[in-house]
Amino acid sequence: MNTWAATAAGPSRTAARAGKRPPARRSPAPRPALAGAALMLAGAGLGAITALTITAETASQLTAAGGLATFAGNLTGMAGTYLALLMVLLVSRIPFVEQVLGQDGLLRWHRRLAPWPISLLAAHAVLLTAGYAQAARAGPWHEVHTLLFAYPDVLIATVGLGLMCLAGVISIRAIRQRLRREVWWAVHLGMYLALAISFAHVIVLGPSFVGHPLTRLVWSVAWAATAGAVLAYRVGLPVVRSFRYRLRVTEVRPEGPGVVSVICAGRNLDRLAVSGGQFFFWRFLTPGLWWQAHPYSLSALPQPPLIRLTVKEAGDHSRALARLRPGTRVAIEGPYGIFTRHAQRRPRVLLIAAGIGVTAVRALLEDLPRSARPVVLLRATRREDLVLHAEIADLVKRRGGQLHELTGDRMSASVDQYSLRRTVPDLKERDLYVCGPEAFVTSVAEAARSLGIPGEAIHHEAYAL
């Protein structure tokens, strides 16, 4: 029996056999139909706001001086605002959407969508300024001054647009990779503030709203629903779960060079629905850490009353976890991620992990049926970096699988199409799960595709900002 099992599994299993404590629950299966309906609703909403904006204009308004520019400014403003609300909803962690797309998928869509609302809202500001300047027969800079200081709420809306543009700039990959996660996160909080402070000027001044009570009602509901989703799923649900489970640190255990396991005890963990391979955002309530939540995968399925995460030093936050004291309170948000058994399409699997990506693979391996016959491939620079090795070896043996370890530099111990074909002859008959640094995950996925593995059989979780 492995170290984690020796510490935690014995009492919980004995209690489960006696009927006193049921085993931990698993997360529900994804519901693609529900997520698809939400996507269709979002598309219909975009069409509706475009139609409302167009029908709010009259022929006399369009033919007046500056009318076309003003109309274009109104249309880009409405569309940009709507897409900005969708951006916020994508990262509000609505459960039935997240269970289908996962955090990686939601963030990809968020990043793809981001340039559109920012560009449209910037065009909105420029076009309206030009249209109003033409109507007033004034210069553009004079009109800028007039709009900012004579029209209600325009100045504060301009500040909101500036916050959005700042968030967009720091999301450029080359810039994002040079920022600490805490800085990136703090600036992105400004997106919520930007949308909130922009709402007033739209309602008061927008031609589609003035004299159109139904349009004002619809947009007010949309804004309130978006704010409600953020508050419910980013604030309310985590607070409820944290109070329900009341986690406290019980032990910080070294696992390897720069790697520790944080073991927490809590109440009612048999009611926590989580699958192997998922992660939580963890907030450790100590001075210096309480204000930031970081994502870490579970490194084992919960064994009530205990739960475990395993972390490698990669920054100030992860380094500080090694100094946590027993009794430290813990708040959680999650679980998240689709790196689970629910994604499996074939009876057998290949699990590949590099570095600390081994944590998600170890938990997922525990969640697989004993008939899975998994092939597990672990990659590390040094033998001592193969953390949780004994636990993984035990789980692989119990499931009739094979364990392969690759240690050395990237040239001598690479995971490419040649090593995959040699190590896993029946690769095309297996689902591939790969976890680790972003570059590693990308290279392994590309190698698998070159060997004919379809995209729906490749599942990954990248550790990146």
XYZ file of C-alpha atoms in Angstrom:
465
model
C 0.000 0.000 0.000
C 1.416 3.440 -0.966
C 2.237 6.240 1.449
C -0.945 8.239 0.841
C -3.101 5.152 1.201
C -1.294 4.151 4.383
C -2.008 7.566 5.860
C -5.563 8.107 4.745
C -7.207 5.195 3.020
C -7.288 2.680 5.830
C -9.743 4.395 8.207
C -12.004 5.688 5.421
C -12.219 2.312 3.696
C -12.951 0.564 6.941
C -15.714 3.040 7.689
C -17.097 2.669 4.167
C -17.250 -1.112 4.547
C -19.094 -0.683 7.803
C -21.591 1.620 6.123
C -20.625 4.607 8.273
C -19.020 6.741 5.544
C -19.693 6.363 1.815
C -16.833 6.865 -0.640
C -16.261 10.275 -2.206
C -18.606 11.181 -5.060
C -17.492 11.638 -8.655
C -18.197 14.735 -10.714
C -21.211 14.551 -13.045
C -20.834 13.635 -16.714
C -20.743 16.571 -19.177
C -23.985 17.632 -20.855
C -23.034 18.819 -24.357
C -26.650 19.440 -25.383
C -27.086 22.012 -22.611
C -23.845 23.774 -23.515
C -24.881 23.738 -27.199
C -28.203 25.354 -26.323
C -26.339 28.092 -24.430
C -24.172 28.706 -27.509
C -27.241 29.015 -29.734
C -28.830 31.408 -27.243
C -25.688 33.561 -27.274
C -25.763 33.720 -31.077
C -29.444 34.597 -31.099
C -28.754 37.364 -28.597
C -26.135 38.914 -30.869
C -28.600 38.867 -33.748
C -31.295 40.423 -31.580
C -29.179 43.342 -30.376
C -28.033 44.024 -33.935
C -31.658 44.088 -35.128
C -32.736 46.349 -32.240
C -29.949 48.802 -33.008
C -30.749 48.940 -36.723
C -34.494 49.365 -36.237
C -33.950 52.158 -33.698
C -32.530 54.390 -36.466
C -34.720 56.472 -38.776
C -34.028 57.614 -42.316
C -33.788 61.244 -41.196
C -31.174 60.356 -38.587
C -29.073 58.489 -41.137
C -29.170 61.309 -43.692
C -28.407 64.093 -41.205
C -24.876 65.464 -40.873
C -22.718 62.805 -39.190
C -25.644 60.380 -39.217
C -23.852 57.435 -40.801
C -20.828 57.723 -38.516
C -23.079 58.017 -35.466
C -25.093 54.974 -36.547
C -21.922 52.953 -37.106
C -20.700 54.059 -33.679
C -23.947 52.945 -32.045
C -23.844 49.565 -33.799
C -20.198 48.851 -32.920
C -20.857 49.937 -29.323
C -23.830 47.616 -28.894
C -22.080 44.646 -30.505
C -18.859 45.304 -28.589
C -20.677 45.542 -25.270
C -22.592 42.325 -25.925
C -19.391 40.446 -26.828
C -17.701 41.847 -23.717
C -20.511 40.371 -21.616
C -19.986 37.030 -23.362
C -16.265 37.237 -22.544
C -17.117 37.641 -18.882
C -19.597 34.754 -18.981
C -16.953 32.491 -20.554
C -14.746 32.865 -17.492
C -17.542 32.959 -14.911
C -17.191 29.152 -14.574
C -20.798 28.215 -15.207
C -20.698 24.498 -14.321
C -22.552 22.946 -17.279
C -20.409 24.939 -19.745
C -17.112 24.298 -17.945
C -17.829 20.562 -17.763
C -17.950 20.435 -21.581
C -15.189 22.872 -22.591
C -12.943 22.738 -19.530
C -10.825 25.630 -18.305
C -8.375 25.320 -21.206
C -11.216 25.444 -23.730
C -12.960 28.364 -22.049
C -9.747 30.365 -21.908
C -9.030 29.632 -25.576
C -12.450 30.942 -26.574
C -12.032 33.896 -24.226
C -8.713 34.823 -25.882
C -10.101 34.387 -29.399
C -13.091 36.568 -28.605
C -11.148 39.254 -26.715
C -9.904 41.335 -29.687
C -13.437 41.792 -31.024
C -15.166 43.643 -28.162
C -12.097 45.783 -27.510
C -11.763 46.687 -31.203
C -15.492 47.329 -31.603
C -15.662 49.513 -28.499
C -12.620 51.495 -29.608
C -14.289 51.951 -33.026
C -17.466 52.997 -31.201
C -15.603 55.826 -29.455
C -13.887 57.012 -32.640
C -16.989 56.846 -34.851
C -19.253 58.612 -32.363
C -16.708 61.381 -31.894
C -16.473 61.806 -35.681
C -20.271 61.735 -36.098
C -20.911 64.263 -33.343
C -18.126 66.512 -34.657
C -19.715 66.507 -38.122
C -23.139 67.273 -36.662
C -21.767 70.145 -34.555
C -19.454 71.324 -37.345
C -16.608 71.265 -34.861
C -13.114 69.812 -34.870
C -12.537 66.304 -33.471
C -10.463 67.455 -30.474
C -13.083 70.008 -29.507
C -15.707 67.276 -29.688
C -13.585 64.950 -27.568
C -13.474 67.622 -24.834
C -17.223 68.179 -25.129
C -18.067 64.489 -24.914
C -15.807 63.878 -21.926
C -16.899 66.828 -19.815
C -20.369 67.833 -21.026
C -22.084 64.479 -21.501
C -23.045 62.477 -18.388
C -20.993 59.358 -17.601
C -18.850 59.513 -20.787
C -15.640 60.259 -18.889
C -16.075 57.270 -16.604
C -16.984 55.094 -19.601
C -13.737 56.184 -21.252
C -11.850 55.058 -18.163
C -13.627 51.712 -18.506
C -12.517 51.431 -22.150
C -8.962 52.159 -21.054
C -9.117 49.324 -18.514
C -10.344 46.936 -21.215
C -7.539 47.947 -23.562
C -4.973 47.460 -20.770
C -6.316 43.967 -20.090
C -6.092 43.215 -23.811
C -2.500 44.439 -24.092
C -1.176 42.394 -21.180
C -2.922 39.311 -22.592
C -0.624 39.364 -25.629
C 1.357 36.168 -25.281
C 4.805 37.768 -25.320
C 3.775 40.167 -22.540
C 1.725 37.687 -20.513
C 4.633 35.266 -20.200
C 6.745 37.967 -18.545
C 4.172 38.915 -15.925
C 3.599 37.397 -12.539
C 0.249 35.645 -12.361
C -0.881 37.957 -9.563
C -0.340 41.061 -11.747
C -2.181 39.518 -14.697
C -5.070 38.514 -12.434
C -5.336 41.928 -10.765
C -5.472 43.790 -14.094
C -8.129 41.406 -15.406
C -10.322 42.190 -12.436
C -10.562 45.618 -14.053
C -12.649 44.050 -16.837
C -15.525 43.603 -14.395
C -15.123 47.184 -13.197
C -14.958 48.475 -16.778
C -18.251 46.871 -17.731
C -19.925 48.055 -14.547
C -18.951 51.716 -14.936
C -19.784 51.725 -18.662
C -23.384 50.655 -18.126
C -24.713 54.064 -17.049
C -23.669 56.029 -20.145
C -25.179 53.405 -22.480
C -28.574 53.532 -20.793
C -28.634 57.339 -20.521
C -27.248 58.287 -23.943
C -27.630 55.359 -26.331
C -30.082 56.087 -29.175
C -31.264 52.475 -29.014
C -32.242 53.029 -25.364
C -33.629 56.560 -25.220
C -37.354 56.235 -25.823
C -37.165 52.434 -26.067
C -38.169 51.022 -22.648
C -38.216 47.399 -23.871
C -34.621 47.625 -25.096
C -33.552 49.184 -21.806
C -35.273 46.390 -19.905
C -33.675 43.627 -22.009
C -30.179 45.073 -21.632
C -30.663 45.685 -17.921
C -31.627 42.022 -17.498
C -28.617 40.906 -19.568
C -26.256 43.009 -17.452
C -27.832 41.810 -14.221
C -27.734 38.159 -15.358
C -24.036 38.438 -16.221
C -23.254 40.041 -12.882
C -25.372 37.406 -11.150
C -23.506 34.553 -12.867
C -20.143 36.011 -11.840
C -21.238 36.531 -8.243
C -22.902 33.122 -8.005
C -20.156 30.974 -9.536
C -17.001 32.988 -8.778
C -17.971 34.124 -5.278
C -21.111 32.517 -3.880
C -20.511 28.866 -4.734
C -16.851 28.871 -3.552
C -17.886 30.482 -0.266
C -20.642 27.894 0.261
C -18.312 24.994 -0.523
C -15.535 26.346 1.670
C -17.923 26.611 4.633
C -19.425 23.190 3.888
C -16.097 21.326 3.797
C -14.095 23.495 6.244
C -10.671 22.363 5.099
C -7.602 22.754 7.287
C -4.003 21.810 6.589
C -2.969 18.750 8.578
C 0.433 17.978 7.066
C 2.969 19.291 4.543
C 4.998 16.344 3.275
C 8.157 16.542 1.080
C 7.829 14.378 -2.035
C 10.976 15.297 -3.987
C 13.284 18.207 -4.826
C 11.146 21.337 -4.502
C 7.910 19.295 -4.349
C 5.552 18.978 -1.380
C 2.171 17.423 -0.757
C -0.311 19.468 1.262
C -2.776 17.191 3.034
C -5.975 18.795 4.309
C -8.751 17.452 6.492
C -12.348 18.536 6.197
C -15.966 17.717 6.891
C -18.458 16.043 4.564
C -15.819 15.300 1.907
C -17.818 12.241 0.897
C -20.265 14.788 -0.617
C -17.570 16.554 -2.677
C -18.181 15.557 -6.302
C -14.752 15.386 -7.970
C -13.088 13.138 -10.539
C -9.450 12.167 -10.875
C -7.594 14.685 -13.027
C -9.553 17.745 -11.886
C -8.167 20.761 -10.046
C -9.270 23.410 -7.589
C -8.341 27.022 -7.005
C -6.844 26.960 -3.512
C -6.818 29.937 -1.154
C -4.742 29.429 1.994
C -5.960 31.823 4.677
C -2.650 33.070 6.019
C -1.059 36.536 5.864
C 0.436 36.995 2.398
C -1.582 34.187 0.778
C -5.245 34.808 1.659
C -5.869 37.293 -1.169
C -4.762 35.028 -4.032
C -6.132 31.708 -5.279
C -3.985 29.426 -7.448
C -4.936 26.335 -9.457
C -3.496 23.003 -8.313
C -4.643 19.521 -9.280
C -5.568 16.917 -6.727
C -2.789 14.333 -6.632
C -5.183 11.633 -5.391
C -8.901 11.123 -5.096
C -10.303 12.366 -1.779
C -10.198 9.807 0.986
C -12.640 11.324 3.489
C -11.891 13.102 5.701
C -8.630 13.861 3.834
C -7.782 15.500 0.519
C -4.353 16.070 -1.027
C -2.656 18.362 -3.516
C 0.987 18.126 -4.593
C 2.867 21.244 -5.666
C 6.239 22.052 -7.199
C 8.062 25.282 -6.446
C 7.520 27.526 -9.467
C 6.898 30.939 -7.908
C 6.316 32.804 -4.669
C 2.932 31.195 -3.992
C 3.919 27.574 -4.585
C 7.171 28.097 -2.653
C 5.245 29.451 0.324
C 3.112 26.302 0.557
C 6.092 24.376 1.923
C 5.937 26.637 4.996
C 2.230 26.166 5.737
C 1.453 25.232 9.310
C -1.018 22.576 10.422
C -4.358 24.145 11.225
C -4.234 26.686 8.397
C -7.729 27.215 7.010
C -8.271 26.616 3.295
C -10.919 28.001 0.920
C -11.541 26.229 -2.385
C -13.133 26.956 -5.745
C -13.934 24.060 -8.039
C -13.505 21.321 -9.031
C -12.716 22.212 -12.639
C -11.284 20.543 -15.714
C -12.224 17.872 -18.257
C -9.021 15.854 -17.900
C -11.141 13.012 -16.510
C -12.483 9.561 -17.261
C -15.582 11.252 -18.753
C -13.470 12.222 -21.787
C -12.465 8.615 -22.491
C -13.770 7.190 -25.773
C -11.846 3.891 -25.977
C -11.504 1.004 -23.535
C -7.745 1.493 -23.015
C -5.660 4.581 -22.339
C -2.141 5.972 -22.558
C -1.235 8.441 -19.803
C 1.809 10.701 -20.272
C 3.096 13.157 -17.685
C 6.087 15.459 -17.391
C 7.188 17.314 -14.281
C 4.433 18.188 -11.832
C 1.865 17.146 -14.444
C 2.202 13.757 -12.771
C -0.291 14.871 -10.103
C -3.305 14.949 -12.436
C -2.239 11.683 -14.088
C -1.843 9.953 -10.728
C -5.381 10.973 -9.627
C -6.865 10.081 -13.018
C -5.172 6.679 -12.913
C -6.845 5.978 -9.587
C -10.232 6.826 -11.111
C -9.903 4.451 -14.072
C -11.572 1.025 -13.956
C -9.364 -1.974 -13.212
C -9.986 -3.211 -16.768
C -8.361 -0.121 -18.328
C -4.892 -1.754 -18.672
C -3.253 1.688 -18.833
C 0.162 2.411 -20.262
C 1.779 5.187 -18.219
C 4.800 7.135 -19.437
C 6.556 9.459 -16.985
C 9.129 11.997 -18.155
C 11.647 13.785 -15.895
C 15.153 15.179 -16.092
C 16.361 13.227 -13.044
C 15.202 10.059 -11.350
C 14.529 11.919 -8.105
C 12.111 14.188 -9.974
C 9.727 11.263 -10.555
C 7.513 12.151 -7.606
C 4.650 9.894 -6.493
C 6.437 7.098 -8.330
C 5.588 4.345 -5.834
C 1.893 5.234 -5.818
C 1.696 5.257 -9.603
C 3.555 1.956 -9.892
C 1.107 0.363 -7.451
C -1.953 1.698 -9.300
C -0.608 0.580 -12.684
C 0.098 -2.911 -11.344
C -3.404 -3.222 -9.892
C -4.896 -2.331 -13.280
C -2.741 -4.720 -15.277
C -0.919 -1.917 -17.066
C 2.637 -0.934 -17.926
C 4.808 1.822 -16.494
C 7.633 3.423 -18.512
C 10.011 6.018 -17.103
C 12.093 8.363 -19.227
C 14.808 10.328 -17.450
C 17.469 12.541 -18.946
C 17.696 15.644 -21.092
C 15.196 16.396 -23.849
C 17.368 14.892 -26.547
C 18.078 11.555 -24.865
C 14.639 11.082 -23.299
C 12.247 12.722 -25.699
C 8.596 11.795 -26.173
C 8.110 11.949 -29.937
C 6.396 9.956 -32.660
C 9.270 7.442 -32.810
C 9.362 6.721 -29.067
C 5.555 6.581 -28.921
C 5.350 4.084 -31.768
C 8.070 1.938 -30.170
C 6.737 2.081 -26.612
C 3.005 1.782 -27.337
C 2.423 -0.410 -30.422
C -1.366 -0.267 -29.992
C -1.397 3.527 -29.628
C -4.192 3.941 -32.197
C -6.489 1.839 -30.022
C -6.053 4.046 -26.953
C -7.147 7.439 -25.676
C -4.162 9.683 -24.964
C -4.039 11.812 -21.813
C -1.030 14.123 -21.527
C -0.278 16.599 -18.751
C 2.653 18.867 -17.985
C 4.283 22.100 -19.162
C 2.559 23.751 -22.098
C 5.394 23.172 -24.599
C 5.606 19.498 -23.659
C 1.856 18.971 -23.997
C 1.825 20.659 -27.396
C 4.713 18.587 -28.758
C 3.242 15.283 -27.559
C -0.181 16.123 -28.984
C 1.386 16.997 -32.358
C 3.361 13.751 -32.359
C 0.196 11.772 -31.619
C -1.703 13.471 -34.440
C 1.121 12.683 -36.857
C 0.642 9.005 -35.945
C -3.028 9.171 -36.873
C -4.611 9.721 -33.448
C -7.766 11.844 -33.932
C -8.194 15.020 -31.923
C -11.168 13.684 -29.951
C -8.932 10.938 -28.513
C -6.273 13.401 -27.262
C -6.929 14.989 -23.881
C -4.588 17.414 -22.179
C -4.208 19.843 -19.326
C -1.424 22.414 -19.712
C 0.079 24.247 -16.761
C 0.354 27.823 -17.986
C -0.740 31.340 -17.044
